Tab-separated table of C-alpha atoms and ligand atoms in Angstrom:
chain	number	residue	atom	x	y	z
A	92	UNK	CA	0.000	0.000	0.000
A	93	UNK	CA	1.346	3.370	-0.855
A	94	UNK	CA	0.881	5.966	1.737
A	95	UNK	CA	-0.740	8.920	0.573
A	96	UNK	CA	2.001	11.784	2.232
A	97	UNK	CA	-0.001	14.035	4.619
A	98	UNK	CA	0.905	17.564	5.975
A	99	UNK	CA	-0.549	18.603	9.222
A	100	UNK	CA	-1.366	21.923	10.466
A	101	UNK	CA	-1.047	22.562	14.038
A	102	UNK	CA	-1.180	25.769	16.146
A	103	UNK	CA	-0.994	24.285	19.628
A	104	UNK	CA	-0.669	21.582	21.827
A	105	UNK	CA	-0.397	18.734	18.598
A	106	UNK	CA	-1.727	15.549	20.627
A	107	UNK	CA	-3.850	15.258	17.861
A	108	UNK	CA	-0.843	14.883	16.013
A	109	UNK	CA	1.360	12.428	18.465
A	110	UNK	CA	-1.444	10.786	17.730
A	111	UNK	CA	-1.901	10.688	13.962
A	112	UNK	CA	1.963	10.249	13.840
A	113	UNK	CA	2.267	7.080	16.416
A	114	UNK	CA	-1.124	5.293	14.417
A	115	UNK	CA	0.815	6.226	11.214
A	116	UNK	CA	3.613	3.766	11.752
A	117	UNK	CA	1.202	0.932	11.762
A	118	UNK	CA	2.243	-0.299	8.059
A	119	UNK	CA	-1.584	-0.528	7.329
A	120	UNK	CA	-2.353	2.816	7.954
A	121	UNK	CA	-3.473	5.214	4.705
A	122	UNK	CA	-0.818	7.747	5.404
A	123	UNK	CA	2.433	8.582	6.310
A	124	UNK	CA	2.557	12.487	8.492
A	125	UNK	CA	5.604	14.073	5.813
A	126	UNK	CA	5.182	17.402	6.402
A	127	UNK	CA	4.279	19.476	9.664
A	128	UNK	CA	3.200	23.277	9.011
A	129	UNK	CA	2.731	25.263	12.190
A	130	UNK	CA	1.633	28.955	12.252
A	131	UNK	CA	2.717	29.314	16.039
A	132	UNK	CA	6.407	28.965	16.470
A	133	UNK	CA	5.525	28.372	20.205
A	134	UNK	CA	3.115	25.428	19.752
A	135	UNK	CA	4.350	22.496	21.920
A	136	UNK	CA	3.568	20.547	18.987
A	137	UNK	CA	6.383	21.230	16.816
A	138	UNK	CA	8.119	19.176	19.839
A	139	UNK	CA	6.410	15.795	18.434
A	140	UNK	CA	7.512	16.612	14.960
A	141	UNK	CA	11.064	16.930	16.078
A	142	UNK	CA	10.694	14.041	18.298
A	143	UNK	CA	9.822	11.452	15.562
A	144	UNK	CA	12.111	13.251	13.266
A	145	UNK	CA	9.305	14.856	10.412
A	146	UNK	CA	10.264	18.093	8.918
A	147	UNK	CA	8.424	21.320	10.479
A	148	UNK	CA	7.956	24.457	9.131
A	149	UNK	CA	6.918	27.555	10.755
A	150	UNK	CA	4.985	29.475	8.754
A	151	UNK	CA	3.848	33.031	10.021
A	152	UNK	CA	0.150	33.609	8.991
A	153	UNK	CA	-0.180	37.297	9.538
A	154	UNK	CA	2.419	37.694	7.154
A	155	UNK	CA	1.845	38.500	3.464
A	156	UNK	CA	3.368	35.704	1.270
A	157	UNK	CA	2.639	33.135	4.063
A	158	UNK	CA	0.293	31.303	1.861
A	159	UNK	CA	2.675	31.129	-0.963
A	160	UNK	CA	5.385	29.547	1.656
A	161	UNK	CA	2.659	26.959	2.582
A	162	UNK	CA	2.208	26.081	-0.828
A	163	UNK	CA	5.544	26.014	-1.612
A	164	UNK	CA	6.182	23.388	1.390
A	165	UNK	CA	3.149	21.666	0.212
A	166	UNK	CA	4.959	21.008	-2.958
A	167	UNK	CA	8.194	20.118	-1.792
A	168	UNK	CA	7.112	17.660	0.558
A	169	UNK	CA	4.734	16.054	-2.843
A	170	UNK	CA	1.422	16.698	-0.158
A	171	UNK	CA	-1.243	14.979	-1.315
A	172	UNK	CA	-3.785	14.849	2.172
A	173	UNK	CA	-3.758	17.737	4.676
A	174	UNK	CA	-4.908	17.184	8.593
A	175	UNK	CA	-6.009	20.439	10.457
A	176	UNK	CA	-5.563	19.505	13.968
A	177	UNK	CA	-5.950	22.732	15.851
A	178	UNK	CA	-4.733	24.968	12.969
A	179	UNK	CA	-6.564	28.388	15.045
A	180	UNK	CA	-6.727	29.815	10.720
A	181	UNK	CA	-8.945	29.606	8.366
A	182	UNK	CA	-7.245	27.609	5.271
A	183	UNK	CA	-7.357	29.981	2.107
A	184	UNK	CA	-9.772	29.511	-0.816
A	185	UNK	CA	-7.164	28.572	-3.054
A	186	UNK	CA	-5.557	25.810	-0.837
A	187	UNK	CA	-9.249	24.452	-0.514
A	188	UNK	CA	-9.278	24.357	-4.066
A	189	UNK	CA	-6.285	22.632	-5.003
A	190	UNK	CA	-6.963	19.880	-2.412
A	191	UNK	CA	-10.310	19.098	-3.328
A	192	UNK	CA	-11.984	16.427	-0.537
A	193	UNK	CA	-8.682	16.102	0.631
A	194	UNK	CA	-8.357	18.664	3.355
A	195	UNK	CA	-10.107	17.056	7.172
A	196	UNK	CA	-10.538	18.639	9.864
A	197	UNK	CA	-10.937	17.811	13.520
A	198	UNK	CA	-13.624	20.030	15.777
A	199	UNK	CA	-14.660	19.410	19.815
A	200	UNK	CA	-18.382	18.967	19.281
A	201	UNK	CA	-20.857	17.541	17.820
A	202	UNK	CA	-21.549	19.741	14.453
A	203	UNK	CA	-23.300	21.636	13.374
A	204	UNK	CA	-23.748	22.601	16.524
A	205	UNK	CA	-21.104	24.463	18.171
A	206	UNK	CA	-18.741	25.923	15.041
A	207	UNK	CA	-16.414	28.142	15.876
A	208	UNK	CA	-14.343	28.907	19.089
A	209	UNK	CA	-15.111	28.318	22.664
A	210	UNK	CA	-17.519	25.034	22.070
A	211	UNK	CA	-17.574	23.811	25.708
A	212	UNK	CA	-18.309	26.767	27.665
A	213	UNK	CA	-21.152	27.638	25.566
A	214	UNK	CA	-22.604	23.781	25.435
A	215	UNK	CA	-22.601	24.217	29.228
A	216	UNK	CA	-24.353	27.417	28.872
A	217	UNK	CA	-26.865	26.073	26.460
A	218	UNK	CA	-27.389	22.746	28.895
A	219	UNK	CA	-26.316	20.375	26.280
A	220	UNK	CA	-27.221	16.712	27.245
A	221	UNK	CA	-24.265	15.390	24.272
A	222	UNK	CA	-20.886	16.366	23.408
A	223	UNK	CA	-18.082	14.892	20.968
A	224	UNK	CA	-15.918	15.419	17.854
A	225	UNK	CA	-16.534	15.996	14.850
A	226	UNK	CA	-14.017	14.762	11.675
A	227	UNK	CA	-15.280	16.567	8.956
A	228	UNK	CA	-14.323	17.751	5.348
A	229	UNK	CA	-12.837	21.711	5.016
A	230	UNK	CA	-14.596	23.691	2.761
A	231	UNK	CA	-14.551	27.526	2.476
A	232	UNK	CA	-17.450	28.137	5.332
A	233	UNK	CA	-16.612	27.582	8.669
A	234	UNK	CA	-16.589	24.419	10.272
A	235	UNK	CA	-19.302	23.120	7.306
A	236	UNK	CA	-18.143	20.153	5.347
A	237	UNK	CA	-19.349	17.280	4.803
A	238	UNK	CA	-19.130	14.994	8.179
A	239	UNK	CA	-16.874	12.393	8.077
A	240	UNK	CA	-16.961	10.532	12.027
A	241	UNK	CA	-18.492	11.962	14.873
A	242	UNK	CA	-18.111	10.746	18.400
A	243	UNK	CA	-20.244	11.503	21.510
A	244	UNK	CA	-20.817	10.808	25.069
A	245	UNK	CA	-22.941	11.622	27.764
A	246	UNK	CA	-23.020	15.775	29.437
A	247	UNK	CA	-22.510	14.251	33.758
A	248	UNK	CA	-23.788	17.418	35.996
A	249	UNK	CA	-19.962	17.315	37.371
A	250	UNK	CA	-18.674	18.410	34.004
A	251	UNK	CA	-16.913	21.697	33.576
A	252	UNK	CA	-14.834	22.679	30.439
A	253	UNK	CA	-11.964	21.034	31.304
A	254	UNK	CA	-13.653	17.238	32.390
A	255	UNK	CA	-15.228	18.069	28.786
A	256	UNK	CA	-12.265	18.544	26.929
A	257	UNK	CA	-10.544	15.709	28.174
A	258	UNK	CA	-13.417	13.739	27.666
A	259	UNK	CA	-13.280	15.119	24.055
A	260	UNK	CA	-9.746	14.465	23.105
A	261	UNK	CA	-9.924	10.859	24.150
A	262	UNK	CA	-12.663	10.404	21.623
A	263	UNK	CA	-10.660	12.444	19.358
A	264	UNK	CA	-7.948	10.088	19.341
A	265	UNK	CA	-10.134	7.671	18.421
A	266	UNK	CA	-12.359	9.459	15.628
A	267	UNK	CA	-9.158	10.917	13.324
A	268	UNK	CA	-7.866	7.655	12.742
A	269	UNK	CA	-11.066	6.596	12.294
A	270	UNK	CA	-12.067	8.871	9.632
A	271	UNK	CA	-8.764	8.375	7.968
A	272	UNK	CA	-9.191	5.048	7.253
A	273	UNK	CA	-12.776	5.782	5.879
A	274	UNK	CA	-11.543	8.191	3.898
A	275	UNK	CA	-8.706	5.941	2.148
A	276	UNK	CA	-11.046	3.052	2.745
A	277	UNK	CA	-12.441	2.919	-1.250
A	278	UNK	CA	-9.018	4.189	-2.997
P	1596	GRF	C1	-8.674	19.689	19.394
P	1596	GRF	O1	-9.508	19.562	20.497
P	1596	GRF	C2	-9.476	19.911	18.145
P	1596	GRF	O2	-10.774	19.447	18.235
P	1596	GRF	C3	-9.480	21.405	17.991
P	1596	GRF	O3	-8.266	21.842	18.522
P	1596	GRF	C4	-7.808	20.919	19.490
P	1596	GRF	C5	-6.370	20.635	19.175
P	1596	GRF	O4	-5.752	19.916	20.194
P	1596	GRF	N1	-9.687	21.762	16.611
P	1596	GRF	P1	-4.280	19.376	19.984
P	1596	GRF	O5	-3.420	20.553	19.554
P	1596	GRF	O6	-4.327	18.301	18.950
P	1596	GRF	O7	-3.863	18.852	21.317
């Protein structure tokens, strides 16, 4: 099986991406992580990339030619699959277009509800009964494409933001993977 070579975007923390990168060495797994683009030279993240030894880039989004630098990177690296896992921008028209259905993105809740920023403290608000993750396509609106794998459990009274966000990512683990291999499943 030929790995399809996958960038992913990160802004943060990146367990998403230890994640992605440990499942990733399982030989059966659709893709192999060749590229990692970060827009926050601070993101703890870039630590896993340097860890399992998978070139980084930083690539400074407020900056004018930044999207020309991703694209170069893109094709250096030969990307053919991108991964948003907690890229905090919104990915450019043009990038959407050249990677038709092959841009996913990860999001902590159960869409469409909740797009955006800030998803637990305002499911708490609401009195939401469910959370989860969403894997989902990127197209240009917000948080909108097509759903790939969602995951959910149970609101407990005891929950705050942070018992749900822990909650979350453990499903997340589970869910990107997941979707990955759906997505590569009929290729
Ligand atoms: C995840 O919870 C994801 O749903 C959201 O950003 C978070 C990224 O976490 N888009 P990490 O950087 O992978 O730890």
């Amino acid at each position: 099986m030929v790995k399809k070579k996958t960038c992913v975007f990160i802004s943060g923390q990146g367990s998403n991406l230890k994640n992605l990168i440990l499942r990733s060495r399982d030989n059966s797994f659709p893709i192999k992580i060749s590229l990692v683009i970060s827009n926050n030279h601070k993101a703890f993240g870039i630590a896993h990339a340097k860890k399992y030894k998978i070139p980084y880039v930083f690539i400074n989004s407020k900056v004018q030619n930044s999207e020309n630098k991703i694209f170069l990177n893109l094709k250096k690296y030969n990307i053919s699959f991108i991964c948003l896992a907690g890229y905090m921008k919104i990915i450019s028209a043009r990038i959407i277009n050249t990677y038709p259905k092959k841009i996913i993105n990860i999001h902590p809740s159960l869409l469409p509800k909740f797009k955006g920023l800030n998803t637990f403290s305002r499911m708490l608000k609401n009195g939401e009964k469910k959370a989860g993750c969403t894997v989902h396509y990127v197209n240009k609106k917000l948080d909108s494409g097509s759903t790939i794998m969602q995951k959910e459990f149970l609101i407990d009274s005891n929950d705050n933001e942070r018992s749900l966000k822990n909650k979350t990512q453990k499903l997340e683990y589970k869910a990107f993977p997941e979707a990955i291999i759906k997505v590569f499943r009929n290729t």
